[in-house]
XYZ file of C-alpha atoms in Angstrom:
706
model
C -304.505 107.129 -0.417
C -302.712 103.811 -0.437
C -304.349 102.084 2.497
C -304.126 98.408 1.750
C -302.976 96.459 4.822
C -299.283 97.265 5.249
C -297.448 94.220 4.054
C -294.810 92.614 6.203
C -291.482 93.889 4.935
C -290.402 91.970 1.836
C -287.236 91.013 3.699
C -289.351 88.464 5.509
C -289.269 86.493 2.283
C -286.074 85.304 3.900
C -286.726 86.018 7.537
C -290.018 84.353 8.320
C -289.918 80.903 6.750
C -293.308 79.253 6.501
C -294.732 75.828 5.811
C -297.147 77.204 3.225
C -296.383 80.845 2.641
C -298.394 83.950 3.662
C -300.609 83.651 0.649
C -299.711 80.119 -0.239
C -302.651 77.954 -0.992
C -302.239 74.795 -2.951
C -301.544 73.537 -6.360
C -302.314 71.001 -9.042
C -300.935 67.569 -9.799
C -298.360 67.462 -12.557
C -300.062 67.315 -15.957
C -299.758 63.989 -17.659
C -298.792 61.907 -14.640
C -298.617 58.299 -15.805
C -300.688 55.913 -13.688
C -299.224 52.608 -12.629
C -300.521 49.645 -14.635
C -301.602 47.961 -11.420
C -302.392 49.340 -7.973
C -299.691 49.302 -5.331
C -300.659 46.832 -2.655
C -299.783 47.498 0.961
C -296.399 45.971 1.733
C -296.082 43.295 4.326
C -294.549 44.468 7.589
C -293.713 42.990 10.979
C -296.807 44.444 12.575
C -299.493 43.066 14.801
C -302.794 41.858 13.342
C -305.185 44.432 11.990
C -307.064 46.445 14.575
C -310.370 48.162 13.867
C -310.216 51.952 13.958
C -313.006 53.558 15.931
C -312.055 56.925 14.504
C -311.474 57.433 10.785
C -308.356 59.574 10.708
C -307.609 58.739 7.080
C -310.286 57.685 4.588
C -308.678 54.969 2.466
C -311.603 55.196 0.040
C -309.962 58.371 -1.242
C -306.924 56.434 -2.465
C -306.820 55.915 -6.218
C -305.879 52.259 -6.897
C -305.217 53.072 -10.562
C -302.193 55.182 -9.642
C -299.393 53.408 -7.862
C -297.723 54.972 -4.844
C -294.323 54.122 -6.344
C -295.244 55.947 -9.543
C -296.938 59.059 -8.158
C -297.644 59.323 -4.442
C -299.592 62.541 -4.956
C -301.902 60.995 -7.544
C -302.243 57.810 -5.481
C -303.474 59.753 -2.457
C -305.053 62.857 -3.949
C -306.213 62.357 -7.541
C -309.739 61.258 -6.601
C -310.144 64.112 -4.130
C -308.841 66.684 -6.592
C -311.229 65.443 -9.302
C -314.160 65.739 -6.919
C -313.147 69.126 -5.497
C -312.578 71.735 -8.222
C -311.267 75.181 -7.372
C -314.200 77.330 -6.174
C -315.066 80.298 -8.385
C -313.905 82.838 -5.785
C -310.501 81.210 -5.291
C -307.404 80.483 -7.326
C -306.395 77.336 -5.416
C -308.137 74.671 -3.427
C -306.583 72.051 -1.195
C -306.020 70.856 2.346
C -304.816 74.235 3.602
C -307.679 76.013 1.869
C -310.355 73.771 3.346
C -309.027 74.602 6.800
C -308.845 78.286 5.912
C -312.490 78.154 4.887
C -313.382 76.548 8.208
C -311.361 79.184 10.039
C -313.116 81.957 8.092
C -316.525 80.542 8.984
C -315.570 80.439 12.662
C -314.265 83.987 12.440
C -317.449 85.130 10.731
C -319.515 83.745 13.570
C -317.270 85.569 16.051
C -317.463 88.954 14.324
C -321.212 88.667 13.795
C -321.667 87.945 17.489
C -319.399 90.881 18.275
C -321.435 93.163 16.013
C -324.700 92.198 17.684
C -323.296 93.039 21.086
C -321.050 95.936 20.100
C -323.266 98.798 21.184
C -323.649 97.337 24.667
C -320.045 96.124 24.932
C -317.529 97.799 27.201
C -316.347 101.027 25.623
C -313.078 100.489 23.767
C -313.127 96.703 24.202
C -311.871 94.509 21.378
C -315.386 93.074 21.089
C -316.720 96.562 20.372
C -313.927 97.474 17.965
C -314.325 94.249 15.999
C -318.104 94.498 16.001
C -318.134 98.091 14.762
C -315.412 97.465 12.185
C -317.475 94.581 10.807
C -320.686 96.609 10.822
C -319.102 99.481 8.935
C -317.565 97.153 6.368
C -320.774 95.264 5.725
C -322.791 98.460 5.211
C -322.626 98.300 1.420
C -325.148 101.097 0.973
C -323.003 103.565 2.895
C -319.848 102.512 1.047
C -321.617 102.837 -2.296
C -323.012 106.242 -1.440
C -319.549 107.513 -0.521
C -318.139 106.576 -3.934
C -314.558 107.796 -4.006
C -315.244 110.741 -1.719
C -312.986 109.260 1.006
C -309.852 109.599 -1.147
C -310.526 113.045 -2.608
C -308.400 114.765 0.083
C -305.474 112.493 -0.793
C -305.848 113.100 -4.502
C -305.981 116.854 -3.844
C -302.650 116.640 -1.981
C -301.102 114.893 -4.962
C -302.573 117.380 -7.438
C -301.060 120.237 -5.418
C -297.467 119.001 -5.741
C -295.488 121.640 -7.590
C -291.833 121.055 -6.728
C -289.283 118.468 -5.620
C -289.554 119.858 -2.113
C -293.321 119.357 -2.192
C -292.848 115.798 -3.423
C -290.370 114.819 -0.704
C -292.544 116.440 1.954
C -295.550 114.499 0.687
C -293.685 111.175 0.736
C -292.459 111.769 4.287
C -295.951 112.731 5.423
C -297.408 109.640 3.750
C -295.120 107.311 5.666
C -295.995 109.110 8.883
C -299.616 108.149 8.206
C -298.641 104.532 7.601
C -298.851 104.716 3.827
C -295.846 103.141 2.098
C -295.032 104.852 -1.200
C -292.217 103.615 -3.477
C -290.456 101.605 -0.759
C -291.348 99.589 2.331
C -290.400 100.630 5.843
C -290.707 99.165 9.315
C -289.090 97.595 12.366
C -287.252 94.286 12.180
C -284.558 92.528 14.169
C -281.012 93.700 13.521
C -279.239 90.959 11.572
C -275.972 91.630 13.374
C -277.363 92.258 16.849
C -280.467 90.155 17.359
C -281.123 91.635 20.807
C -282.530 94.819 19.256
C -284.951 96.020 16.620
C -283.882 98.557 14.040
C -285.500 100.363 11.122
C -285.430 98.767 7.696
C -286.082 100.505 4.383
C -286.719 97.971 1.643
C -287.332 97.983 -2.082
C -290.942 98.175 -3.264
C -293.264 100.367 -5.283
C -294.190 97.917 -8.060
C -297.723 97.075 -9.160
C -296.727 93.895 -11.006
C -295.386 90.788 -9.213
C -291.655 91.016 -9.985
C -289.183 92.963 -12.113
C -289.401 90.362 -14.901
C -292.991 91.380 -15.602
C -291.740 94.780 -16.782
C -289.379 93.724 -19.555
C -289.820 90.092 -20.576
C -291.742 89.426 -23.793
C -293.729 86.617 -22.187
C -295.441 89.189 -19.951
C -296.269 91.708 -22.707
C -299.988 90.936 -22.585
C -300.060 91.465 -18.828
C -298.340 94.806 -19.207
C -301.029 95.883 -21.652
C -303.709 94.741 -19.207
C -301.948 96.650 -16.443
C -301.914 99.824 -18.546
C -305.651 99.448 -19.105
C -306.227 98.896 -15.391
C -304.219 101.968 -14.394
C -306.112 104.096 -16.904
C -309.492 102.759 -15.802
C -308.901 103.579 -12.129
C -307.807 107.088 -13.066
C -310.935 107.506 -15.184
C -313.120 106.445 -12.258
C -311.872 109.473 -10.336
C -312.652 111.927 -13.137
C -309.545 111.880 -15.321
C -310.503 112.101 -19.030
C -309.800 108.902 -20.978
C -307.040 110.341 -23.157
C -305.238 111.868 -20.178
C -305.686 108.666 -18.185
C -304.064 106.623 -20.955
C -301.053 108.956 -21.039
C -300.728 108.882 -17.276
C -300.883 105.075 -17.343
C -297.881 105.043 -19.690
C -296.038 107.306 -17.264
C -296.857 104.957 -14.379
C -295.555 101.930 -16.267
C -292.381 103.753 -17.294
C -291.782 104.895 -13.713
C -292.255 101.393 -12.309
C -290.085 99.902 -15.036
C -287.193 102.099 -13.890
C -287.720 100.949 -10.296
C -287.953 97.333 -11.428
C -284.588 97.499 -13.192
C -282.970 98.477 -9.889
C -284.819 95.836 -7.869
C -283.623 92.407 -6.825
C -285.473 89.362 -8.142
C -287.154 87.041 -5.576
C -284.349 84.490 -5.736
C -281.786 87.234 -5.068
C -283.779 88.475 -2.079
C -283.252 85.134 -0.366
C -279.612 86.092 0.205
C -278.957 87.715 3.570
C -276.563 90.238 2.043
C -279.402 91.522 -0.155
C -281.756 91.949 2.793
C -279.526 93.920 5.145
C -277.227 96.881 4.598
C -276.598 98.862 7.768
C -275.783 102.555 7.298
C -275.703 105.722 9.341
C -278.156 108.468 8.416
C -275.270 110.450 6.932
C -274.273 107.475 4.770
C -277.867 106.980 3.665
C -278.127 110.626 2.680
C -275.068 110.189 0.468
C -276.915 107.421 -1.401
C -280.081 109.545 -1.662
C -278.949 113.187 -1.612
C -282.422 114.345 -2.647
C -284.160 112.512 0.229
C -283.289 113.463 3.800
C -283.500 110.416 6.054
C -283.072 112.542 9.145
C -286.261 114.418 8.274
C -287.944 111.119 7.421
C -287.241 109.558 10.822
C -287.947 112.774 12.724
C -291.421 113.039 11.182
C -292.257 109.568 12.458
C -290.574 110.066 15.822
C -288.524 106.950 15.121
C -285.731 106.062 17.540
C -282.879 105.778 15.051
C -279.600 106.446 16.827
C -276.573 104.803 15.215
C -278.224 103.838 11.930
C -280.647 101.596 10.054
C -280.755 99.084 7.214
C -281.007 100.684 3.788
C -281.375 97.189 2.500
C -280.855 97.624 -1.249
C -278.598 100.634 -1.978
C -278.938 100.202 -5.754
C -282.724 100.503 -5.508
C -282.546 103.592 -3.313
C -280.049 105.210 -5.655
C -282.604 104.692 -8.443
C -285.302 106.155 -6.183
C -283.119 109.216 -5.670
C -282.572 109.571 -9.407
C -286.332 109.527 -9.862
C -286.637 112.330 -7.323
C -284.038 114.344 -9.211
C -285.004 113.702 -12.823
C -288.544 112.328 -13.185
C -291.040 115.091 -14.034
C -293.451 116.010 -11.250
C -296.362 115.134 -13.557
C -295.086 111.545 -13.841
C -294.684 111.334 -10.071
C -298.238 112.614 -9.665
C -299.568 109.979 -12.060
C -297.732 107.248 -10.153
C -298.866 108.457 -6.724
C -302.423 109.118 -7.926
C -302.810 105.611 -9.322
C -301.385 103.893 -6.246
C -303.575 105.991 -3.964
C -306.651 104.795 -5.853
C -305.419 101.219 -6.225
C -304.649 100.882 -2.526
C -308.027 102.289 -1.520
C -310.085 100.444 -4.151
C -311.095 97.485 -1.936
C -312.734 99.921 0.517
C -314.498 102.138 -2.018
C -317.684 101.720 -4.051
C -318.504 98.748 -6.237
C -316.948 100.182 -9.411
C -313.517 100.372 -7.769
C -313.820 96.980 -6.130
C -314.729 95.335 -9.421
C -311.850 96.917 -11.332
C -309.386 95.872 -8.639
C -310.730 92.328 -8.767
C -310.749 92.250 -12.569
C -307.018 92.876 -12.837
C -305.427 91.700 -9.588
C -307.492 88.548 -9.156
C -309.007 87.618 -12.519
C -306.431 88.715 -15.101
C -303.315 88.100 -13.051
C -304.402 84.972 -11.177
C -307.381 83.531 -13.062
C -309.964 83.906 -10.286
C -313.423 83.534 -11.833
C -315.518 85.454 -9.307
C -314.882 88.124 -6.727
C -315.016 86.885 -3.146
C -318.291 87.558 -1.336
C -318.231 90.792 0.619
C -318.130 89.104 4.008
C -314.822 87.423 3.149
C -313.334 90.667 1.885
C -314.363 92.579 4.993
C -313.099 89.774 7.195
C -309.822 89.935 5.270
C -309.582 93.636 6.094
C -310.223 92.972 9.766
C -307.530 90.288 9.761
C -305.128 92.642 8.038
C -305.821 95.551 10.369
C -306.779 94.129 13.773
C -306.191 90.433 13.236
C -304.519 89.779 16.568
C -307.505 91.266 18.397
C -309.753 88.889 16.482
C -307.298 86.111 17.322
C -307.893 86.645 21.017
C -311.596 85.920 20.502
C -310.829 83.047 18.124
C -308.643 81.222 20.643
C -311.280 81.551 23.344
C -313.803 79.853 21.089
C -311.853 77.400 18.949
C -308.654 76.233 20.664
C -309.054 74.007 23.736
C -306.091 73.687 26.148
C -305.717 69.954 25.485
C -304.781 70.670 21.852
C -301.874 72.798 23.015
C -300.676 70.122 25.445
C -300.752 67.356 22.810
C -298.926 69.557 20.307
C -296.219 70.195 22.900
C -295.672 66.452 23.267
C -295.201 66.090 19.526
C -292.778 69.019 19.446
C -290.710 67.481 22.234
C -290.484 64.198 20.339
C -289.583 65.961 17.103
C -286.875 67.953 18.826
C -285.331 64.776 20.208
C -285.346 63.227 16.727
C -283.708 66.326 15.224
C -280.948 66.242 17.817
C -280.220 62.622 16.996
C -280.120 63.433 13.290
C -277.557 66.177 13.859
C -275.420 63.971 16.101
C -275.367 61.179 13.507
C -274.522 63.246 10.414
C -271.652 61.653 8.545
C -270.735 64.705 6.463
C -270.411 67.313 9.228
C -267.412 67.842 11.481
C -267.622 67.803 15.262
C -266.787 71.515 15.325
C -269.832 72.498 13.268
C -272.004 69.883 14.969
C -271.331 71.527 18.312
C -272.621 74.843 16.943
C -275.613 73.129 15.342
C -276.506 71.474 18.633
C -276.123 74.810 20.397
C -278.654 76.245 17.997
C -280.921 73.241 18.446
C -280.818 73.688 22.235
C -281.930 77.313 21.942
C -285.028 76.659 19.804
C -288.173 78.219 21.306
C -291.415 76.507 20.220
C -294.589 78.610 20.441
C -297.960 76.946 20.196
C -301.392 78.330 19.414
C -301.315 81.963 20.440
C -299.258 84.667 22.179
C -298.780 84.562 25.928
C -299.344 88.315 26.037
C -302.032 89.868 23.879
C -301.497 93.193 22.160
C -303.095 96.333 23.616
C -305.585 98.001 21.242
C -306.687 100.799 23.571
C -305.217 103.532 21.375
C -307.273 102.599 18.321
C -310.585 104.356 17.717
C -313.155 102.461 15.645
C -316.547 103.886 14.686
C -319.671 101.937 13.698
C -320.565 103.819 10.525
C -317.453 104.703 8.492
C -315.526 101.801 6.975
C -312.870 103.889 5.262
C -312.235 105.931 8.396
C -311.692 102.697 10.319
C -309.229 101.453 7.703
C -307.303 104.734 7.897
C -307.301 104.743 11.687
C -306.056 101.151 11.900
C -303.401 101.789 9.252
C -301.980 104.719 11.160
C -302.296 102.965 14.524
C -300.413 99.904 13.307
C -297.682 101.997 11.737
C -297.201 103.984 14.944
C -297.053 100.709 16.885
C -294.414 99.355 14.518
C -292.305 102.527 14.529
C -292.383 102.585 18.335
C -290.650 99.183 18.288
C -287.588 100.641 16.534
C -284.718 100.844 19.003
C -286.360 98.506 21.525
C -285.220 95.039 22.632
C -286.509 92.102 20.635
C -289.166 89.888 22.192
C -288.995 86.168 21.411
C -292.545 85.729 22.654
C -293.946 88.037 19.988
C -295.903 86.458 17.100
C -295.801 87.289 13.380
C -298.977 85.328 12.589
C -302.442 85.440 14.074
C -303.841 82.333 15.797
C -306.545 81.980 13.119
C -303.927 81.621 10.348
C -303.611 78.152 8.825
C -299.838 78.121 8.556
C -296.653 77.801 10.616
C -293.297 79.535 10.515
C -289.696 79.706 11.654
C -287.967 82.998 12.428
C -284.165 82.765 12.230
C -283.511 86.092 13.960
C -285.107 84.853 17.194
C -284.766 81.096 16.546
C -288.424 80.338 17.227
C -290.767 77.801 15.639
C -294.391 78.896 15.660
C -297.627 76.948 15.211
C -300.857 78.998 15.159
C -303.979 77.424 16.603
C -305.767 77.106 13.260
C -303.294 74.585 11.820
C -303.501 72.297 14.851
C -306.479 70.337 13.534
C -307.132 67.604 10.928
C -305.662 66.722 8.518
C -302.506 68.073 10.166
C -303.251 67.222 13.770
C -305.916 64.861 15.073
C -305.943 64.065 18.780
C -307.875 60.850 18.060
C -305.633 59.644 15.246
C -302.903 57.025 15.273
C -299.300 58.167 15.593
C -298.517 57.622 11.916
C -301.169 60.099 10.778
C -300.058 62.801 13.198
C -296.340 62.373 12.561
C -296.905 62.404 8.801
C -298.995 65.557 9.196
C -298.235 68.002 11.994
C -295.063 66.117 12.936
C -293.603 66.782 9.501
C -294.776 70.411 9.738
C -292.952 70.758 13.069
C -289.884 69.146 11.560
C -290.170 71.421 8.531
C -290.062 74.562 10.681
C -287.213 73.238 12.814
C -285.221 72.307 9.716
C -285.575 75.896 8.491
C -283.043 76.708 11.180
C -280.561 74.671 9.150
C -281.613 75.316 5.547
C -279.582 77.389 3.085
C -280.836 80.628 4.661
C -281.511 79.716 8.285
C -278.078 78.119 8.529
C -276.579 81.584 8.124
C -277.962 82.589 11.541
C -276.523 81.384 14.821
C -278.133 80.237 18.065
C -278.799 83.833 19.123
C -280.328 84.800 15.798
C -277.364 86.756 14.463
C -276.347 86.551 10.823
C -273.005 84.828 11.424
C -270.982 81.972 9.973
C -270.822 79.038 12.410
C -269.632 76.526 9.806
C -266.203 75.293 8.846
C -265.438 75.914 5.185
C -265.343 72.196 4.452
C -268.725 71.581 6.054
C -270.360 74.448 4.165
C -268.924 73.072 0.936
C -270.287 69.597 1.725
C -273.688 71.082 2.582
C -273.856 73.043 -0.678
C -272.858 69.989 -2.709
C -275.892 68.188 -1.303
C -278.271 71.101 -1.718
C -277.152 71.555 -5.336
C -278.576 68.113 -6.085
C -281.897 69.199 -4.565
C -281.860 72.362 -6.700
C -281.450 70.245 -9.821
C -284.226 67.884 -8.728
C -286.750 70.699 -8.464
C -285.445 72.539 -11.523
C -286.498 69.462 -13.520
C -290.148 69.646 -12.458
C -292.308 71.262 -15.156
C -295.820 72.108 -13.940
C -296.703 74.139 -17.062
C -295.448 73.746 -20.629
C -292.039 75.401 -20.754
C -292.341 76.575 -17.124
C -290.135 74.891 -14.542
C -289.933 75.152 -10.782
C -287.053 77.412 -9.720
C -284.978 75.078 -7.569
C -282.870 77.914 -6.177
C -285.839 80.090 -5.214
C -287.576 77.149 -3.526
C -284.468 75.581 -2.020
C -285.113 76.552 1.595
C -288.622 75.112 1.596
C -287.499 71.961 -0.194
C -284.700 71.414 2.331
C -287.217 71.917 5.130
C -289.654 69.425 3.587
C -286.965 66.771 3.218
C -285.547 67.356 6.679
C -288.944 67.655 8.317
C -290.241 64.422 6.809
C -287.055 62.545 7.717
C -287.149 63.774 11.301
C -290.849 62.983 11.634
C -290.212 59.430 10.424
C -287.547 58.974 13.095
C -289.869 60.397 15.741
C -292.669 58.040 14.675
C -290.428 55.032 15.127
C -289.241 56.283 18.487
C -292.902 56.530 19.555
C -293.666 53.041 18.218
C -290.644 51.609 20.034
C -291.948 53.132 23.241
C -295.481 51.863 22.545
C -295.126 48.657 20.479
C -298.830 47.963 20.867
C -299.439 50.847 18.444
C -297.448 49.175 15.666
C -300.558 47.796 13.996
C -302.055 47.860 10.538
C -305.122 50.037 10.098
C -307.336 49.498 7.058
C -304.638 47.206 5.696
C -301.850 49.787 5.857
C -298.765 49.699 8.054
C -297.766 52.701 10.184
C -295.004 53.524 7.689
C -297.461 53.568 4.821
C -299.986 55.655 6.724
C -297.199 58.071 7.613
C -296.424 58.757 3.951
C -300.100 58.773 2.978
C -300.681 61.431 5.617
C -297.783 63.509 4.284
C -299.150 63.432 0.747
C -302.649 64.294 1.927
C -301.646 67.611 3.483
C -300.363 68.742 0.049
C -303.441 67.800 -1.929
C -304.921 70.525 -4.064
C -305.526 72.243 -7.377
C -304.392 75.605 -8.703
C -305.454 77.675 -11.695
C -302.759 77.943 -14.383
C -302.550 81.746 -14.156
C -301.999 81.606 -10.412
C -299.520 78.780 -10.826
C -297.434 80.885 -13.217
C -297.332 83.745 -10.694
C -296.308 81.286 -8.006
C -293.473 79.923 -10.115
C -292.185 83.464 -10.610
C -292.536 84.734 -7.060
C -293.065 82.072 -4.409
C -290.285 80.344 -2.437
C -292.638 77.374 -2.015
C -292.789 74.706 -4.723
C -296.171 73.703 -6.180
C -297.721 71.245 -3.790
C -297.711 68.235 -6.095
C -293.919 68.363 -5.968
C -293.918 68.821 -2.227
C -296.017 65.661 -1.951
C -293.595 63.618 -4.054
C -290.249 65.434 -3.780
C -289.171 64.575 -0.256
C -290.480 60.960 -0.168
C -288.716 60.167 -3.444
C -285.396 60.734 -1.657
C -286.167 58.459 1.307
C -285.301 54.764 1.373
C -288.002 54.404 4.038
C -290.670 55.365 1.515
C -289.460 52.856 -1.074
C -289.367 50.154 1.574
C -292.816 51.009 2.909
C -294.473 50.503 -0.481
C -292.095 47.881 -1.833
C -290.943 50.193 -4.635
C -288.320 48.970 -7.086
C -285.293 50.693 -8.644
C -286.501 52.535 -11.720
C -289.881 53.441 -10.233
C -290.658 57.141 -10.655
C -290.780 57.683 -6.880
C -287.381 56.081 -6.233
C -284.126 58.060 -6.302
C -280.811 56.406 -5.668
C -277.109 57.012 -6.028
C -276.090 60.560 -6.928
C -279.719 61.536 -7.615
C -280.775 60.837 -4.021
C -280.588 63.815 -1.678
C -279.626 63.355 1.962
C -278.992 66.473 4.025
C -280.385 66.600 7.552
């Protein structure tokens, strides 16, 4: 049974726009960066005399004097740290975000261990008891090992019993009813054209490799061979003879290849028109005559009245062709493999190791499997993460942090408004709509105002797989029940313990979980420059997402609508095209470039967020001139840019980096550290950079948008 945590619908590649990405950790400096011949000295500035810092918010000893800021800001700030902090064996990346994630995991571990110790005496059905028992069952390795693959034998028997097309369709419908997504993704999301309601979305899926390119490009031939071996090995572990397993693996790859050919690539999925296609049930049934959507929704008791989004008709037409023409035996091989693959993390050691060996080691370069406690904690976060978040906030997020963050958000919002008002390339007509959208932003800080009710979920202390199944079905039922209901702007898409932030264009909210509101992003004891270069730029990043190439297609109410004049949109795209070309030129691996179109939204948000944060810093310094002082020999402007670069420090394994380049809308972090500052005159002035320096762009090469 495919019981991995149900992924957020792939459409949220476009919908929920993050600072780092759901799985985004952080990447390596560009190979071969040329150090400056002499260190860049702090520029002189009209600031007060140096003041001693009682609190070290930025350790200047980490700065590498052999690499000039004007040559490579990332190397200047981060090279020494990166050299001293290699990627841990159980990770594929290591950087500022990852250090915080590790701290968050350690805090969470303490919470769940405390919950486990008190679970038996806790109030019946309380989140403390559920979390404690879930943790206990997951950490009972002996019980998991003894069970082997016994927990999935009933699922495999259902697949083995399929004898007809009718059986197959009935099985697929039943699987979704149990929360198990087969072939495509399904769930509730905001209606693109009526943001006041949630509707059902069916979305392309069903692939075991990262994107469609992995199925037909020669450069991925070795990975396809490794995938075939992995599929066969999992089948063998459940009793399939080796020869039969090898043949079934070929059938699985052929089946997925057909799906891949009908699937959109990641860059195509960033377009709103490829994420939303509203149809009636009758219209959907015309696209898939062998799959009855009425029966599908009825089985799940989904409130689908006038229709739903069949988001990629071409994909679903291919799905229907597979129902009509693909032999049942090939379908069984595909479903059998994905049932085992999805369950592997919760089964005995042999399954866990095989899953790690392909998905983590071969695909991403990870040298060691994560320790069991991290894997079990990952399951808890995936299944009942918001319940854990309630306990996390109580322990780790003091009220004063929320209040200080609100002050920063207010200042950033004021700076953004001024930026919009002063744009020289936008007409007053479009500006009025932009300001309307700005005025309707809803910032959310730390955690939800209303916690989710978990009273319908039953967790037992001694059966890990049963708990995974129960949570999977519970979460699916919760999601399906949201179909046809009004949207709720106060709802969160991330848990408080997540080190990330996001913007959601369909409700026009900017969201900052508790776990990111700490150093190096946010430090209540730090000077303004450090905080504005860190969390200030993050806030600005999320706000700018409302006006990037994707967010700008949604209006103040969150509807996918055009609020631009044609001339203004043309001027906007002329500027963003320059940014696309800038990032297309970055080459983190030999012959492998950043995809400037795929990463455009995040790159716009970085540039806008950093620009807005710089304005907000100077507004704060104007209000408090006594703070305009050098610290450790650096001016506020310099510390601002040093802080920005520091949050993007990190290393990434080459295998993981290649996957990121193919799939991730976020650029490698070295280019995030240098990309936005290289377009800002303020950066060049702060470090006394000269025309021709690597970090200085001017004329037509300089990008100015928001």
